[in-house]
XYZ file of N, CA and C in Angstrom:
294
model
N 10.491 15.680 -24.520
C 11.365 16.707 -24.422
C 11.170 17.644 -24.636
N 10.958 18.651 -24.077
C 10.656 20.266 -24.316
C 11.891 21.135 -24.295
N 11.757 22.098 -25.737
C 13.174 22.557 -25.900
C 12.652 24.300 -26.147
N 13.193 25.188 -25.703
C 12.966 26.371 -26.356
C 12.613 26.319 -27.919
N 12.227 27.070 -28.666
C 11.981 27.428 -29.919
C 13.492 27.735 -30.203
N 13.987 27.111 -31.402
C 15.473 26.934 -32.229
C 15.932 28.060 -32.883
N 14.595 29.418 -32.971
C 15.552 30.790 -33.040
C 15.739 31.414 -31.777
N 15.528 30.665 -30.573
C 16.065 31.342 -29.655
C 17.402 30.503 -28.769
N 17.509 29.596 -29.093
C 18.972 29.037 -28.362
C 19.519 28.665 -29.700
N 21.217 28.324 -28.989
C 22.285 28.202 -29.682
C 22.035 26.744 -30.602
N 22.063 26.065 -31.805
C 21.958 24.695 -32.003
C 22.997 24.450 -32.209
N 24.153 24.218 -31.426
C 25.664 24.068 -31.509
C 25.299 22.371 -31.920
N 26.689 21.888 -32.443
C 26.838 20.643 -32.227
C 26.174 19.318 -31.622
N 26.481 19.631 -30.285
C 25.625 19.061 -29.143
C 24.323 18.659 -29.228
N 23.440 20.258 -29.199
C 22.423 20.220 -29.017
C 21.746 19.142 -30.612
N 22.563 19.001 -31.845
C 22.352 18.851 -33.258
C 22.576 17.242 -32.396
N 23.297 16.712 -31.869
C 23.607 15.545 -31.840
C 22.247 14.889 -30.762
N 21.686 15.804 -30.043
C 20.776 15.394 -29.113
C 19.025 15.058 -30.043
N 18.999 16.066 -30.476
C 17.860 16.258 -31.758
C 17.641 14.831 -32.569
N 19.215 14.446 -32.504
C 19.036 13.635 -34.120
C 18.667 12.301 -32.977
N 19.630 12.139 -31.924
C 19.119 11.002 -30.953
C 17.738 10.787 -30.654
N 17.289 11.622 -30.554
C 15.694 11.845 -29.983
C 14.644 11.447 -31.229
N 15.064 11.400 -32.044
C 14.458 11.474 -33.631
C 14.839 9.835 -33.984
N 15.903 9.281 -33.678
C 16.495 7.761 -33.571
C 15.657 7.411 -32.875
N 15.585 7.562 -31.384
C 15.049 6.227 -30.687
C 13.376 7.037 -30.625
N 12.736 7.512 -31.421
C 11.013 8.180 -30.957
C 10.940 9.386 -29.839
N 11.831 10.142 -29.134
C 11.291 10.748 -28.369
C 10.636 12.144 -28.963
N 9.679 12.592 -28.469
C 9.213 13.305 -29.202
C 9.982 14.648 -28.698
N 9.789 15.642 -29.424
C 10.552 16.852 -29.234
C 9.382 18.176 -28.617
N 9.109 18.570 -28.060
C 8.392 19.964 -28.607
C 8.772 21.335 -28.021
N 8.605 22.322 -29.041
C 9.379 23.611 -29.409
C 8.748 24.493 -28.535
N 8.762 24.811 -27.512
C 8.117 25.677 -26.816
C 8.766 26.714 -25.330
N 8.404 27.568 -25.602
C 9.112 28.058 -24.194
C 8.711 27.028 -22.611
N 9.511 26.722 -22.067
C 9.337 26.029 -20.956
C 8.762 27.107 -19.799
N 7.921 27.343 -19.341
C 7.586 28.486 -18.244
C 7.135 28.059 -17.035
N 6.586 26.727 -16.629
C 6.034 25.860 -15.843
C 7.390 24.968 -15.367
N 8.016 25.892 -14.414
C 9.184 25.482 -13.628
C 8.635 24.341 -13.035
N 7.964 24.330 -11.885
C 7.444 23.531 -10.999
C 6.703 21.983 -11.540
N 7.204 21.760 -12.891
C 6.599 20.772 -13.435
C 7.794 19.834 -14.311
N 8.672 20.903 -14.153
C 9.867 20.102 -14.711
C 10.534 18.707 -14.242
N 10.716 18.010 -14.789
C 10.894 16.261 -14.278
C 12.655 16.550 -14.365
N 13.133 17.399 -15.388
C 14.596 17.553 -15.365
C 15.168 18.368 -16.173
N 16.692 18.744 -16.278
C 16.560 19.947 -16.933
C 18.081 19.706 -17.754
N 18.772 19.636 -18.809
C 20.045 19.833 -19.131
C 20.340 20.950 -19.930
N 22.383 20.804 -20.033
C 22.679 22.023 -21.163
C 23.046 21.393 -21.694
N 23.667 21.847 -23.057
C 24.359 21.159 -24.238
C 25.635 22.115 -24.212
N 26.927 21.867 -24.182
C 28.175 22.507 -24.825
C 28.754 21.454 -25.503
N 29.996 21.780 -25.977
C 31.067 20.805 -26.728
C 31.848 20.675 -25.836
N 31.901 20.948 -24.591
C 33.230 21.041 -23.449
C 32.626 19.537 -22.515
N 31.426 19.907 -22.352
C 30.295 19.249 -21.128
C 29.557 18.219 -21.520
N 29.093 18.359 -22.956
C 28.191 17.398 -23.562
C 27.175 17.607 -23.269
N 26.308 16.772 -22.524
C 24.875 16.988 -21.799
C 25.432 17.001 -20.640
N 25.447 18.217 -19.873
C 25.174 18.571 -18.494
C 24.121 18.514 -17.838
N 23.441 17.560 -17.119
C 22.252 17.286 -16.062
C 22.661 18.723 -15.086
N 21.592 19.216 -14.849
C 21.038 20.525 -14.008
C 20.396 19.909 -12.757
N 21.171 20.305 -11.222
C 19.815 20.343 -10.009
C 19.472 21.038 -9.546
N 19.571 22.147 -9.874
C 18.826 23.134 -9.283
C 18.524 24.284 -10.689
N 17.572 25.234 -10.504
C 17.048 26.134 -11.476
C 16.701 27.269 -10.592
N 17.482 28.085 -10.976
C 16.432 29.631 -10.425
C 16.243 30.714 -11.652
N 14.936 31.126 -11.607
C 14.431 31.905 -12.720
C 13.820 33.084 -11.716
N 14.632 34.136 -11.699
C 14.167 35.813 -11.029
C 13.854 35.224 -9.727
N 12.410 35.204 -9.038
C 12.822 34.684 -7.639
C 12.102 33.286 -7.507
N 12.302 32.604 -8.485
C 11.379 31.118 -8.321
C 13.138 30.223 -8.524
N 13.243 29.000 -7.414
C 13.765 28.307 -7.435
C 13.164 26.689 -7.724
N 14.056 26.034 -8.241
C 13.145 24.551 -8.051
C 14.649 23.320 -8.577
N 14.622 22.736 -7.782
C 15.224 21.010 -7.761
C 14.515 20.254 -8.625
N 15.593 19.433 -9.276
C 15.158 18.859 -10.273
C 16.086 17.292 -10.065
N 15.420 16.478 -10.839
C 16.083 15.432 -10.650
C 17.158 15.164 -11.723
N 18.556 15.518 -11.607
C 19.638 15.018 -11.962
C 19.844 13.933 -13.032
N 19.070 13.117 -11.967
C 19.575 11.889 -12.410
C 18.245 11.615 -13.931
N 17.417 12.489 -13.936
C 16.211 11.622 -15.006
C 16.658 10.981 -15.897
N 15.999 9.352 -15.846
C 16.366 8.885 -17.307
C 16.133 8.602 -18.249
N 15.606 10.034 -19.307
C 15.674 10.275 -20.120
C 16.843 11.140 -20.575
N 17.346 12.138 -19.305
C 18.528 12.798 -19.578
C 19.720 12.019 -19.661
N 19.970 11.350 -18.502
C 21.060 10.009 -18.508
C 21.208 9.127 -20.028
N 20.115 8.661 -20.741
C 19.753 8.807 -22.023
C 20.491 9.117 -22.839
N 20.006 10.778 -23.207
C 20.275 11.244 -24.034
C 21.895 11.623 -23.805
N 22.327 11.675 -22.246
C 23.899 11.859 -21.741
C 24.855 10.720 -22.540
N 24.101 9.278 -22.229
C 25.201 8.030 -22.225
C 25.515 8.482 -24.054
N 23.957 8.547 -24.949
C 24.236 8.220 -26.334
C 24.940 9.277 -26.748
N 24.955 10.290 -26.681
C 25.896 11.590 -27.052
C 27.421 11.459 -26.943
N 27.754 10.510 -25.701
C 29.320 10.526 -24.869
C 29.084 9.325 -26.113
N 28.154 7.827 -26.256
C 28.751 7.285 -27.068
C 28.963 7.902 -28.673
N 28.291 8.294 -28.927
C 28.704 9.169 -30.521
C 29.730 9.644 -30.823
N 30.014 10.785 -29.498
C 31.173 11.413 -29.670
C 32.333 10.250 -29.780
N 32.212 9.876 -28.919
C 33.448 8.714 -28.698
C 33.582 8.035 -30.051
N 32.538 7.849 -30.616
C 32.341 6.879 -31.755
C 33.305 7.483 -33.201
N 32.874 8.685 -32.886
C 33.059 9.734 -34.093
C 34.588 10.429 -33.989
N 35.393 9.808 -32.453
C 36.289 10.775 -32.475
C 37.895 10.047 -33.150
N 38.655 10.912 -33.526
C 39.523 10.210 -33.725
C 41.011 10.385 -33.462
N 42.288 10.082 -33.544
C 43.433 10.269 -32.412
C 44.245 10.924 -33.285
N 44.547 12.114 -32.409
C 45.639 13.698 -33.062
C 46.521 13.111 -33.368
N 47.398 12.605 -31.821
C 48.230 12.398 -31.597
C 48.755 11.368 -30.695
N 49.663 10.257 -31.199
C 50.417 9.129 -30.922
C 51.169 9.093 -30.396
N 51.020 9.202 -28.609
C 51.948 9.639 -28.092
C 53.397 7.970 -28.071
N 52.676 7.064 -28.548
C 54.122 5.971 -29.033
C 55.197 6.450 -30.189
N 54.818 7.797 -30.740
C 55.485 8.069 -31.800
C 56.208 9.352 -31.451
N 55.343 9.721 -30.458
C 56.490 11.057 -30.250
C 56.880 11.429 -28.694
């Protein structure tokens, strides 16, 4: 997995989960600017509302690249984040009592 250096991206809650999963599962993470767009096997965005969102197309300046939104590593990270967030979730409102 390649990530931009952590001082140039927002290290939010979901990205922290992704990095924890990588460490847990022995997935190497390299922190460097990813400029070789044509070599990308996949890409994703992390956010609190979307969790891990696979990307299908990247436009960078005048360059455009389609990537595999179903990349196995990205799908593993997506499922793992979904599992962990569900596991750590708590019921806030019980509809039966309100």
